[in-house]
mmCIF file of C-alpha atoms in Angstrom:
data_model
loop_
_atom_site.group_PDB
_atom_site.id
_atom_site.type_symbol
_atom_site.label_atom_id
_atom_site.label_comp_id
_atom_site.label_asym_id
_atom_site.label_seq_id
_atom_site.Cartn_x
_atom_site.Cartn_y
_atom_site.Cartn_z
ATOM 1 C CA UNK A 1 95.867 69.578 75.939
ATOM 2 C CA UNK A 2 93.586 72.509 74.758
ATOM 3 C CA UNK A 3 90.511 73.829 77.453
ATOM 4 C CA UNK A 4 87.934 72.045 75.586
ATOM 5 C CA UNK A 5 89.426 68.789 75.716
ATOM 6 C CA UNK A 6 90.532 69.401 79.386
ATOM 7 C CA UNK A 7 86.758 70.678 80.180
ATOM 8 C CA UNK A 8 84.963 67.190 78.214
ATOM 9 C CA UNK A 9 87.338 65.018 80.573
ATOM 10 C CA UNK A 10 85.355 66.519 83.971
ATOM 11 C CA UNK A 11 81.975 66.231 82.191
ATOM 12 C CA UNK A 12 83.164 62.635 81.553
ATOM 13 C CA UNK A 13 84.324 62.429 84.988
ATOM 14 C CA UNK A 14 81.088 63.713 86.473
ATOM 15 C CA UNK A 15 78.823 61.618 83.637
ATOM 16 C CA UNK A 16 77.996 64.860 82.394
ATOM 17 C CA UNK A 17 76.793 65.373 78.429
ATOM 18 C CA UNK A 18 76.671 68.815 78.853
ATOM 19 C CA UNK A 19 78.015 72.085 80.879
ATOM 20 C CA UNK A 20 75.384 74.978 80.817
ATOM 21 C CA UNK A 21 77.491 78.330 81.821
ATOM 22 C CA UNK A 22 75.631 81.575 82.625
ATOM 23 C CA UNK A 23 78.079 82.866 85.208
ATOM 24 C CA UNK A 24 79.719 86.131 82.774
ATOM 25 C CA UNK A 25 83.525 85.173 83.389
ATOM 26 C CA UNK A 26 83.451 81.753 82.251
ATOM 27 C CA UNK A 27 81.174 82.716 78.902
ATOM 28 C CA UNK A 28 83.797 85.413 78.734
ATOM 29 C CA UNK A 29 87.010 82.703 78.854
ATOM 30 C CA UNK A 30 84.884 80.196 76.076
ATOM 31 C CA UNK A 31 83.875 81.993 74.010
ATOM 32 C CA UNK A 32 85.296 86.206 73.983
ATOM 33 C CA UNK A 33 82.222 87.563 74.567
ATOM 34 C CA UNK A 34 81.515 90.770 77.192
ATOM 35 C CA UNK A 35 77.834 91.150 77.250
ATOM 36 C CA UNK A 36 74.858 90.636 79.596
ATOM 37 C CA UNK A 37 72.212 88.072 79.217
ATOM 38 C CA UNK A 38 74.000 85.127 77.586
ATOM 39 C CA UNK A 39 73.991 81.438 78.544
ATOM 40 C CA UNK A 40 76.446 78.338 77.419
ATOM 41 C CA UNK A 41 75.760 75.258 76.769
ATOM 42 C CA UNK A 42 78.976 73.445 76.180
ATOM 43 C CA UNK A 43 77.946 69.602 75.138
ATOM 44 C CA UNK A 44 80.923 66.605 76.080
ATOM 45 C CA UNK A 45 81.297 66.426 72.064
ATOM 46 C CA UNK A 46 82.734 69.715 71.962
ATOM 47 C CA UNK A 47 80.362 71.955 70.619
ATOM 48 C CA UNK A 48 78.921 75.090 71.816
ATOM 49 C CA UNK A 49 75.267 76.469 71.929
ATOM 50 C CA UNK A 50 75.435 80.355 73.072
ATOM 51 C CA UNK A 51 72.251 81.890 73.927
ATOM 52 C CA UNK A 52 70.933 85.416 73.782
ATOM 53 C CA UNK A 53 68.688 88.223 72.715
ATOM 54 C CA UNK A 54 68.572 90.429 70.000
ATOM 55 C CA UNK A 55 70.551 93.207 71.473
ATOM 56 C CA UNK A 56 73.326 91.302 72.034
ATOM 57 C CA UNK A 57 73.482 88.429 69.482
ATOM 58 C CA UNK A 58 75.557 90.168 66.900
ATOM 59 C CA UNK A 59 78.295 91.156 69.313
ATOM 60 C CA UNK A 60 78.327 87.805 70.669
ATOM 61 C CA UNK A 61 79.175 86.673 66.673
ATOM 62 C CA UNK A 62 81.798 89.273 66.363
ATOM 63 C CA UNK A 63 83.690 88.657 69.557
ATOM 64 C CA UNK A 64 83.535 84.785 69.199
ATOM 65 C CA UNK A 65 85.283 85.456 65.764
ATOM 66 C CA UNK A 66 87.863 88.160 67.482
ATOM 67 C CA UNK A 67 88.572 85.622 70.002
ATOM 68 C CA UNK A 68 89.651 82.995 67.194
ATOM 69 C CA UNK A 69 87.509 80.360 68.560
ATOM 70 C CA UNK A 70 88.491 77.247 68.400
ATOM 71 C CA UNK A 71 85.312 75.007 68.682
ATOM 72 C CA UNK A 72 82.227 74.753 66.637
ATOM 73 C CA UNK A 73 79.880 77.536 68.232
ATOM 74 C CA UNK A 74 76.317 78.001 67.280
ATOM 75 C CA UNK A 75 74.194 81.111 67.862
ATOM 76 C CA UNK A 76 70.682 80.602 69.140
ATOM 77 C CA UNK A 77 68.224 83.890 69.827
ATOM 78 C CA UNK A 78 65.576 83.887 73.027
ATOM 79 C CA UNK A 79 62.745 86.054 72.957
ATOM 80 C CA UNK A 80 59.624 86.640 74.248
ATOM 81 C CA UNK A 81 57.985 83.797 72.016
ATOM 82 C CA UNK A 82 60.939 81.491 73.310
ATOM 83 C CA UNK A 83 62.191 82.318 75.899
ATOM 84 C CA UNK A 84 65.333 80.748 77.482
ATOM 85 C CA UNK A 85 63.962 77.576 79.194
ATOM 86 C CA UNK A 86 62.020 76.795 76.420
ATOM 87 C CA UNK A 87 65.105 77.079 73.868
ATOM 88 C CA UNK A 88 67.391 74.901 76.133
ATOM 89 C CA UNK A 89 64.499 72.428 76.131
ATOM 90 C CA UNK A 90 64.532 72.367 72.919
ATOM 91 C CA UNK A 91 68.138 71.516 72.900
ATOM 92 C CA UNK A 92 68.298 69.408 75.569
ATOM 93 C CA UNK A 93 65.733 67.343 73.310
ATOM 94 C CA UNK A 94 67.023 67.412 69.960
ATOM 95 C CA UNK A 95 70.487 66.850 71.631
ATOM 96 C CA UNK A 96 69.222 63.720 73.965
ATOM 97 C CA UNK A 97 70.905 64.681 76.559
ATOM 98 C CA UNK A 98 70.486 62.896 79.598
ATOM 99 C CA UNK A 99 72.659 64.569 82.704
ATOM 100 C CA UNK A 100 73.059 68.176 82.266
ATOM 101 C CA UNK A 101 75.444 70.137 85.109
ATOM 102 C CA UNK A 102 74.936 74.094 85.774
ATOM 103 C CA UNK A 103 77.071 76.414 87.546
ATOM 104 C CA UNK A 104 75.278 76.284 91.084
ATOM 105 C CA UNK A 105 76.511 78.890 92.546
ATOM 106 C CA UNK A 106 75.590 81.292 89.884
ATOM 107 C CA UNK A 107 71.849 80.439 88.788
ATOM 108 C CA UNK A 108 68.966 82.249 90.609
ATOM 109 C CA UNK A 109 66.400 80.208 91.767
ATOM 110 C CA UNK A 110 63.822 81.429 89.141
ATOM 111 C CA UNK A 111 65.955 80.673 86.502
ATOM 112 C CA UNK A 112 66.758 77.226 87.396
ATOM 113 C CA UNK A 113 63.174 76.408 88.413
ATOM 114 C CA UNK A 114 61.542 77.356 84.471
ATOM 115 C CA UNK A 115 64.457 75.640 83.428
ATOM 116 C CA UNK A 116 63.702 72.355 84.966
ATOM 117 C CA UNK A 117 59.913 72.886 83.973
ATOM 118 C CA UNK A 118 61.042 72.485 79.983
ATOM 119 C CA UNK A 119 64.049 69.677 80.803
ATOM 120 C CA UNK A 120 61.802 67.006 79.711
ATOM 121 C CA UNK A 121 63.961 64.099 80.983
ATOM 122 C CA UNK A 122 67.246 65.531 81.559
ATOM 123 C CA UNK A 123 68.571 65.685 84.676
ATOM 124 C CA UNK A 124 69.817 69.029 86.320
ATOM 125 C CA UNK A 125 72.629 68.804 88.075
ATOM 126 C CA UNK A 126 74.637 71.139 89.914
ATOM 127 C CA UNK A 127 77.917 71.473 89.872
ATOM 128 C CA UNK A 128 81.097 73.664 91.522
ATOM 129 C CA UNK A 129 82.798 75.355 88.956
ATOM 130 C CA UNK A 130 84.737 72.906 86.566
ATOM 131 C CA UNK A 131 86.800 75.909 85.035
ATOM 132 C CA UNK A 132 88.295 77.263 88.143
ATOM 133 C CA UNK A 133 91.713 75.289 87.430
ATOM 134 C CA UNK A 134 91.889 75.588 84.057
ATOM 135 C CA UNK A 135 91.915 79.303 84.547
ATOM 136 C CA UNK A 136 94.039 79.703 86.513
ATOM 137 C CA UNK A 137 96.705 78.987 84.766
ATOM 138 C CA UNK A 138 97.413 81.630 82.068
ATOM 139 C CA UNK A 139 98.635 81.312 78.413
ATOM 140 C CA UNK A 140 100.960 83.733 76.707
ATOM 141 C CA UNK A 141 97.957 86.193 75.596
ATOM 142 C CA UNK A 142 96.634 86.072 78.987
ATOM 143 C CA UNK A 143 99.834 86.875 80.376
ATOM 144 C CA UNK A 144 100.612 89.803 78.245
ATOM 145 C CA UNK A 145 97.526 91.366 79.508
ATOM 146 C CA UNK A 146 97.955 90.962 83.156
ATOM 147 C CA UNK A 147 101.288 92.462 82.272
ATOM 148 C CA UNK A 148 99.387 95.375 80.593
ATOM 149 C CA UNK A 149 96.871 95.839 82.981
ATOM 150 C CA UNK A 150 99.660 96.340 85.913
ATOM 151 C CA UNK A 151 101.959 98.330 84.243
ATOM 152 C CA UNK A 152 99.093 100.563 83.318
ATOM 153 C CA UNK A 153 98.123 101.146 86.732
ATOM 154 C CA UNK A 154 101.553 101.455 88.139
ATOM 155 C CA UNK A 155 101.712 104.553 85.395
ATOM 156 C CA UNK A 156 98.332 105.989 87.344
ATOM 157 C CA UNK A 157 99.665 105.296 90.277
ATOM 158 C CA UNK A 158 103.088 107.481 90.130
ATOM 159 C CA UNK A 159 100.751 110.286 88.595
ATOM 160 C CA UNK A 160 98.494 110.765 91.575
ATOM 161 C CA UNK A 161 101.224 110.546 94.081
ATOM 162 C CA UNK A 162 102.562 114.189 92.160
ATOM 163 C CA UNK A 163 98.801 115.690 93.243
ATOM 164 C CA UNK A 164 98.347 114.520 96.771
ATOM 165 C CA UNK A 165 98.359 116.798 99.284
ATOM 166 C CA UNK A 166 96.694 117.692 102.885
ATOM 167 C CA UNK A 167 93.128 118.760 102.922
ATOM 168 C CA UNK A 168 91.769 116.881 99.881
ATOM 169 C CA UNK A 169 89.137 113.999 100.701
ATOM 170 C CA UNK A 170 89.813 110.040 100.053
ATOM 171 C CA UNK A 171 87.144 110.658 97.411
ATOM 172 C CA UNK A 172 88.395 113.430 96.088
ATOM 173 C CA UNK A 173 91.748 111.181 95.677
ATOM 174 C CA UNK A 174 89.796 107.938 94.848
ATOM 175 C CA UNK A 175 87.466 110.119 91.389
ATOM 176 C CA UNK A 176 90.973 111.460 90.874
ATOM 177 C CA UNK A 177 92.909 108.257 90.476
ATOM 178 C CA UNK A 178 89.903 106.455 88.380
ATOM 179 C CA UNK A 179 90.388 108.903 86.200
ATOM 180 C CA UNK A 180 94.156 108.749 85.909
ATOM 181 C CA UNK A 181 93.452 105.226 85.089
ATOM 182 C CA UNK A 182 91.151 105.934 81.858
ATOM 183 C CA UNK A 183 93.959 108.706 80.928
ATOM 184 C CA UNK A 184 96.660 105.633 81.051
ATOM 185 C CA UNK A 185 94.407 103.512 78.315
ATOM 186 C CA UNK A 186 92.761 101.262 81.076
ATOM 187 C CA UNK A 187 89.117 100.135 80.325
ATOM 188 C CA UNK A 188 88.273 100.665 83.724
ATOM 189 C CA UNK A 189 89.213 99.891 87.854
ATOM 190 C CA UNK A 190 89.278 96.470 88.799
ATOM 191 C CA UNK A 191 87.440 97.381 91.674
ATOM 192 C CA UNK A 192 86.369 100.279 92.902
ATOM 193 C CA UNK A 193 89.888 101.737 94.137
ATOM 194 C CA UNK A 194 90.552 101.793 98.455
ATOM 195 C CA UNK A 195 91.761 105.217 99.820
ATOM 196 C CA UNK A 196 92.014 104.663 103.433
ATOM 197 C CA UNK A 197 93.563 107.552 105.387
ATOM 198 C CA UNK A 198 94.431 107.692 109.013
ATOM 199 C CA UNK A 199 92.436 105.709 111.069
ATOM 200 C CA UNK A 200 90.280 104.393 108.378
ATOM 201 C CA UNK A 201 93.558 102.039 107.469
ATOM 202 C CA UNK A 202 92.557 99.741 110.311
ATOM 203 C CA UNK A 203 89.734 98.663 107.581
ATOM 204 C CA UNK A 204 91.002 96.310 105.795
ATOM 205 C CA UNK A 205 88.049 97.187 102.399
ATOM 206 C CA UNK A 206 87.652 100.688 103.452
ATOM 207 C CA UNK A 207 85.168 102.988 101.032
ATOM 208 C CA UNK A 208 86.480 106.284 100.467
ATOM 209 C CA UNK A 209 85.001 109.259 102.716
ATOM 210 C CA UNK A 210 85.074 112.566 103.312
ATOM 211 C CA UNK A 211 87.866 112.240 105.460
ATOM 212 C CA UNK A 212 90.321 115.005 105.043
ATOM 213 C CA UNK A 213 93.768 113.689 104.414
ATOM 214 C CA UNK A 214 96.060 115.038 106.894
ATOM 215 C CA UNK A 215 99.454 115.526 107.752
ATOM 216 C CA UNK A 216 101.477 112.685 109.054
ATOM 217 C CA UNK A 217 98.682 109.632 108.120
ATOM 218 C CA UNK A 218 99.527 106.655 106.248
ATOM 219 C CA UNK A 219 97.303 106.543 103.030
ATOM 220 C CA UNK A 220 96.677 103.244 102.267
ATOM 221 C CA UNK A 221 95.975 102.798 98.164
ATOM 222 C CA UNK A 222 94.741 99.175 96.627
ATOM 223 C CA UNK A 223 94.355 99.417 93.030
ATOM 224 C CA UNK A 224 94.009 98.144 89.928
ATOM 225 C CA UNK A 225 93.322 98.172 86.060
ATOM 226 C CA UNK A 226 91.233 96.101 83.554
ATOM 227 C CA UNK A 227 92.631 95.484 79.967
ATOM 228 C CA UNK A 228 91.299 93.625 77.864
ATOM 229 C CA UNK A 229 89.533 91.932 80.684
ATOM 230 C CA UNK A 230 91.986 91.095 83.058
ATOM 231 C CA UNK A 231 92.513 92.790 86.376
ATOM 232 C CA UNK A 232 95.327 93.949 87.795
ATOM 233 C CA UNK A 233 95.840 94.446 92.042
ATOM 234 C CA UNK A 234 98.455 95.909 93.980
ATOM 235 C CA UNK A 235 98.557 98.165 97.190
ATOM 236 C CA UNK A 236 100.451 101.081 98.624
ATOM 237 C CA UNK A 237 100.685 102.397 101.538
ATOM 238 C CA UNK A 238 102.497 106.153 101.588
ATOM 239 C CA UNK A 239 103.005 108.556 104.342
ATOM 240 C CA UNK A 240 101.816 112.189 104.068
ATOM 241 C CA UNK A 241 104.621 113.724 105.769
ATOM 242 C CA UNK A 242 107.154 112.431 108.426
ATOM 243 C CA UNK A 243 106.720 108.843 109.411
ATOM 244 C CA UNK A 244 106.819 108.133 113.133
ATOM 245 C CA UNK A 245 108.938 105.652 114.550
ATOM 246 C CA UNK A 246 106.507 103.364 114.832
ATOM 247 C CA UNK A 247 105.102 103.345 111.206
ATOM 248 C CA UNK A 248 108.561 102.754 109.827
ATOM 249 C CA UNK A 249 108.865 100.060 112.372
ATOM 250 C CA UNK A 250 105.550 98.382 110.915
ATOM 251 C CA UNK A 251 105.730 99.134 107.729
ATOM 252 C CA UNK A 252 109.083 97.412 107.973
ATOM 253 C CA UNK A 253 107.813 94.347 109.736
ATOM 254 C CA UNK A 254 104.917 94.410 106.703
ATOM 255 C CA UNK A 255 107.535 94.619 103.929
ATOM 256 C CA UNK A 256 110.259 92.142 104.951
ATOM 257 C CA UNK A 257 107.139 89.316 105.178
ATOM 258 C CA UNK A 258 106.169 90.395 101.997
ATOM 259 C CA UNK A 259 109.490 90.102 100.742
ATOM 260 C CA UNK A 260 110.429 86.827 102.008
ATOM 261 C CA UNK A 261 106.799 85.014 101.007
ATOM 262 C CA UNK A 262 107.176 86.697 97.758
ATOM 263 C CA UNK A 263 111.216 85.005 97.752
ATOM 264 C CA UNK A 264 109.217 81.543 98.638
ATOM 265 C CA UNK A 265 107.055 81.716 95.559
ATOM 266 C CA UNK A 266 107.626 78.635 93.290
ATOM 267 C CA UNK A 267 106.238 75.959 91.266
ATOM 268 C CA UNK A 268 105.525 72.932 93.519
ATOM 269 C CA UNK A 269 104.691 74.806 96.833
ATOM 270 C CA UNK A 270 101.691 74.743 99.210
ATOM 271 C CA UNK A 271 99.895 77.985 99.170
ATOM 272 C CA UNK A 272 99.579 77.391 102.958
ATOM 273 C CA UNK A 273 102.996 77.870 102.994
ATOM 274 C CA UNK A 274 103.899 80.647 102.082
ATOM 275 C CA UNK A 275 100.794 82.270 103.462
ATOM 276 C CA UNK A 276 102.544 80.615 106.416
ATOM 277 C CA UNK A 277 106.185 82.435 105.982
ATOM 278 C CA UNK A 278 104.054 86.123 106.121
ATOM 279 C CA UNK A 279 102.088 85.309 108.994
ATOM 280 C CA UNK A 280 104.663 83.584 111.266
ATOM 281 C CA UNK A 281 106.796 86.684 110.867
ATOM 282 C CA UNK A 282 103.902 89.017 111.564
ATOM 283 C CA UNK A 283 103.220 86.696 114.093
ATOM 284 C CA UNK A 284 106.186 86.518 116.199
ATOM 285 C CA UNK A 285 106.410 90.692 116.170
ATOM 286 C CA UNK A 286 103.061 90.483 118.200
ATOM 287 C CA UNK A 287 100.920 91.555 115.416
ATOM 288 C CA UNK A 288 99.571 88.088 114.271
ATOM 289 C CA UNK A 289 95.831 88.973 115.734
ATOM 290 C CA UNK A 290 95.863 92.044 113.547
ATOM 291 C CA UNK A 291 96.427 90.142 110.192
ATOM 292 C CA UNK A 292 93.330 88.475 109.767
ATOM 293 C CA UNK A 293 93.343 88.067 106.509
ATOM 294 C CA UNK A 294 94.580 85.504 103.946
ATOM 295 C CA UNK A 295 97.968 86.273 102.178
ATOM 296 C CA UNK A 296 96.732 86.720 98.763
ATOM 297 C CA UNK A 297 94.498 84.772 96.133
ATOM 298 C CA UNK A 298 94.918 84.413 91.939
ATOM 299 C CA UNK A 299 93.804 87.192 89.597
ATOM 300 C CA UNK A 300 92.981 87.150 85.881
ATOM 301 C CA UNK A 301 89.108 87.945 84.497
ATOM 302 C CA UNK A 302 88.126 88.018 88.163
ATOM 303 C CA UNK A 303 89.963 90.037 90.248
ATOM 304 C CA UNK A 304 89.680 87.332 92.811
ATOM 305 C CA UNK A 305 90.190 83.793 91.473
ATOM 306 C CA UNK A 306 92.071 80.924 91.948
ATOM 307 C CA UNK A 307 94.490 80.031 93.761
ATOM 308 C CA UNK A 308 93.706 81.556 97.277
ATOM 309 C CA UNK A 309 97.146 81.642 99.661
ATOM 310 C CA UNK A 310 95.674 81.038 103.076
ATOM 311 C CA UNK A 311 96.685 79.068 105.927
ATOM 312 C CA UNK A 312 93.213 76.599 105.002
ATOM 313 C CA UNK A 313 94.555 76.409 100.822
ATOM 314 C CA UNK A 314 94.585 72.987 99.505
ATOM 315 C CA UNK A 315 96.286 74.674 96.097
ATOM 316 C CA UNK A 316 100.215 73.496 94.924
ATOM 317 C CA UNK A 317 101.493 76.232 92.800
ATOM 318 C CA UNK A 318 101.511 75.976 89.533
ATOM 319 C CA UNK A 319 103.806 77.485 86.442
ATOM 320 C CA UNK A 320 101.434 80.083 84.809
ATOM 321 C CA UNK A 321 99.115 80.820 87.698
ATOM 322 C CA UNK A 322 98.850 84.926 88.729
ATOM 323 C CA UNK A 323 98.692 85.469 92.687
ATOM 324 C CA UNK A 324 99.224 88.332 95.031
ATOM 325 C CA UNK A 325 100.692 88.500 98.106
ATOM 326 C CA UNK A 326 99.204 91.143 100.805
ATOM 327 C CA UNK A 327 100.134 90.987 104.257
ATOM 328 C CA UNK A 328 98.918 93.788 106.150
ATOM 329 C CA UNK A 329 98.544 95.267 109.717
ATOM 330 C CA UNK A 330 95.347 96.776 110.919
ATOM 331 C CA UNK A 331 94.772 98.591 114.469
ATOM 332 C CA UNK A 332 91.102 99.369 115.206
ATOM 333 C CA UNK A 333 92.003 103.867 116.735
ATOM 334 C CA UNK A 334 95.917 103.879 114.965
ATOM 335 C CA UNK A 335 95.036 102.750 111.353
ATOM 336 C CA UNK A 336 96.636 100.276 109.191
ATOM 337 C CA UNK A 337 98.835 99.662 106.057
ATOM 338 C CA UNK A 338 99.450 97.050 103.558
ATOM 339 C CA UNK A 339 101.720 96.119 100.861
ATOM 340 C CA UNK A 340 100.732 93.655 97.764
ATOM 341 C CA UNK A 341 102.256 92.841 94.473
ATOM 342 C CA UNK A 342 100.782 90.533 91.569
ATOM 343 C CA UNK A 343 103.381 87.760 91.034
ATOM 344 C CA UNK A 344 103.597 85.170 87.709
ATOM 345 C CA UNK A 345 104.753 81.699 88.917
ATOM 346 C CA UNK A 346 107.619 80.990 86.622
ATOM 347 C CA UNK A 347 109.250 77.638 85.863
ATOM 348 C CA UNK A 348 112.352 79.118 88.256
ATOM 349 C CA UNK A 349 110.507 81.127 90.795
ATOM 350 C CA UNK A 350 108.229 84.235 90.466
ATOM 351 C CA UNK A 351 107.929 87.352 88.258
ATOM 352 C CA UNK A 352 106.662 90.490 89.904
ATOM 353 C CA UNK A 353 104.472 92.250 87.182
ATOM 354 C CA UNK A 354 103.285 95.526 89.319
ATOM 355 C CA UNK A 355 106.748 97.864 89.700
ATOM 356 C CA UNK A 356 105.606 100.616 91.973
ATOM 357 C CA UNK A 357 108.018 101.395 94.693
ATOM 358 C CA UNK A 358 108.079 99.884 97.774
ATOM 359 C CA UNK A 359 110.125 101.292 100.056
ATOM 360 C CA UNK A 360 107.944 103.800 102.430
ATOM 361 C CA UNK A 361 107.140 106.934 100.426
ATOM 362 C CA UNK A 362 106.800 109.659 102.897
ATOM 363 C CA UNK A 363 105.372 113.184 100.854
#
């Protein structure tokens, strides 16, 4: 069953006659589109009403087109004569619709309120986001570019590890490995990349300093590439020089739960349990207070989507969905470390999709 038809089953569900989008990831998914200021009204009959300005309306044309839409899509302009509320008023008039949902969580307060001044009689109603499943699971295209994506940043990756060196900065490393990135054909990070050195491991989203990297740390790298819009997320954690015994013994411990939740992956498993297999491991070495953290959540246009593997997940994997898996230590005054691949659930098992070495890379 095609999105569409999937998507006009919830509004039925939820006696919705229409879906109005504005959150940038879900336009994105309908309709191919990567521009600001755009709206979606998606009615239950199948048909789409995309909204924007002038600067943008021509893209949005081209990219539905590129995208090989498969619905019937028309093109509406907003501008200072008609503004947005009163052009979805409009619509929601000549349409008689009666129950309209909108994506709660991402309409400011403003926006919804001069809505609801022009809905005439139609109901607002909001709703969580009824696309969050069907994303994540991927088709074939979206598959190929999460493929792309990681493979381009595993190429970065094993560049910058050839520069690094004691007395550069984590930003100094961080510009460095952005750019590496663009050089490998990405269209950008997927975040803004983590270089945590030393101490600065024990935090877990650390920003890049001017710490000096020095001798003997861990460097702890979590990375990633967009193309053509999907993210890609995996994290390394090297040693500049000789490893001590006791990183080797952690990063050990960090690795073999990796490995054997990654070994667990499958269609037709909790995602509490194998978040489960990581942390019982990490657990039972005395370390459990110092992975606070869930195990690892989906990826695709967000870099942070469904499913989430944590110990609270209600999610049963599924054939197609992209997750990571990212168990980590972190010591408030020693540092930190952690290890994370992106994984395809296959119909047998798992694929890994980011191939950067894991064994402990001491320079």
């Amino acid at each position: 069953m095609d999105t569409i038809s999937v998507l006009q089953q919830k509004l039925a569900a939820q006696n919705l006659d229409a879906l109005l989008l504005a959150g940038a990831t879900n336009i994105r998914y309908l309709s191919g589109y990567r521009g600001e200021e755009a709206w979606l009204l998606l009615t239950a009959k199948g048909e789409g009403y995309f909204i924007t300005d002038f600067r943008y309306l021509e893209q949005a044309e081209l990219e539905w087109q590129e995208s090989g839409g498969t619905f019937p899509m028309h093109f509406l302009e907003q501008n200072s004569q008609k503004p947005l509320a009163a052009v979805l008023g409009g619509l929601f008039a000549d349409l008689a619709l009666r129950r309209v949902g909108f994506e709660g969580a991402q309409f400011l307060y403003d926006a919804y309120k001069n809505i609801k001044e022009k809905a005439g009689t139609t109901e607002l109603v909001a709703v969580a986001d009824l696309l969050v499943d069907l994303r994540s699971v991927k088709s074939e295209r979206e598959l190929v570019h999460l493929r792309k994506a990681a493979q381009i940043a595993d190429a970065a990756f094993t560049a910058l590890l050839t520069e690094l060196r004691p007395g550069l900065t984590e930003r100094m490393v961080a510009a460095r490995f952005e750019y590496l990135l663009y050089t490998y054909g990405a269209e950008g990070p997927a975040f803004n990349n983590i270089v945590a050195s030393g101490k600065n491991g024990s935090l877990c989203h650390a920003i890049p300093s001017n710490k000096v990297l020095e001798e003997g740390e861990f460097i702890t790298f979590d990375f990633g590439a967009v193309w053509q819009g999907y993210h890609s997320d995996c994290t390394r954690t090297i040693c500049l020089g000789q490893a001590t015994r006791k990183q080797r013994e952690l990063y050990d411990l960090v690795l073999q739960a990796q490995l054997a939740a990654e070994a667990a992956l499958r269609p037709g498993i909790e995602a509490k349990a194998v978040d489960k297999i990581a942390r019982d491991m990490i657990t039972e070495a005395g370390y459990g207070a110092q992975f606070g953290h869930g195990l690892g959540h989906g990826i695709g246009l967000d870099v942070h989507e469904g499913p989430s593997l944590t110990s609270s997940s209600p999610a049963i994997l599924q054939t197609g969905q992209v997750v990571t898996v990212e168990p980590g230590i972190y010591i408030p005054g020693w540092g930190g470390l952690r290890i994370e691949d992106s994984l395809i659930i296959t119909e047998s098992g798992s694929e890994i999709i980011t191939h950067c070495p894991k064994e402990l890379i001491c320079l």
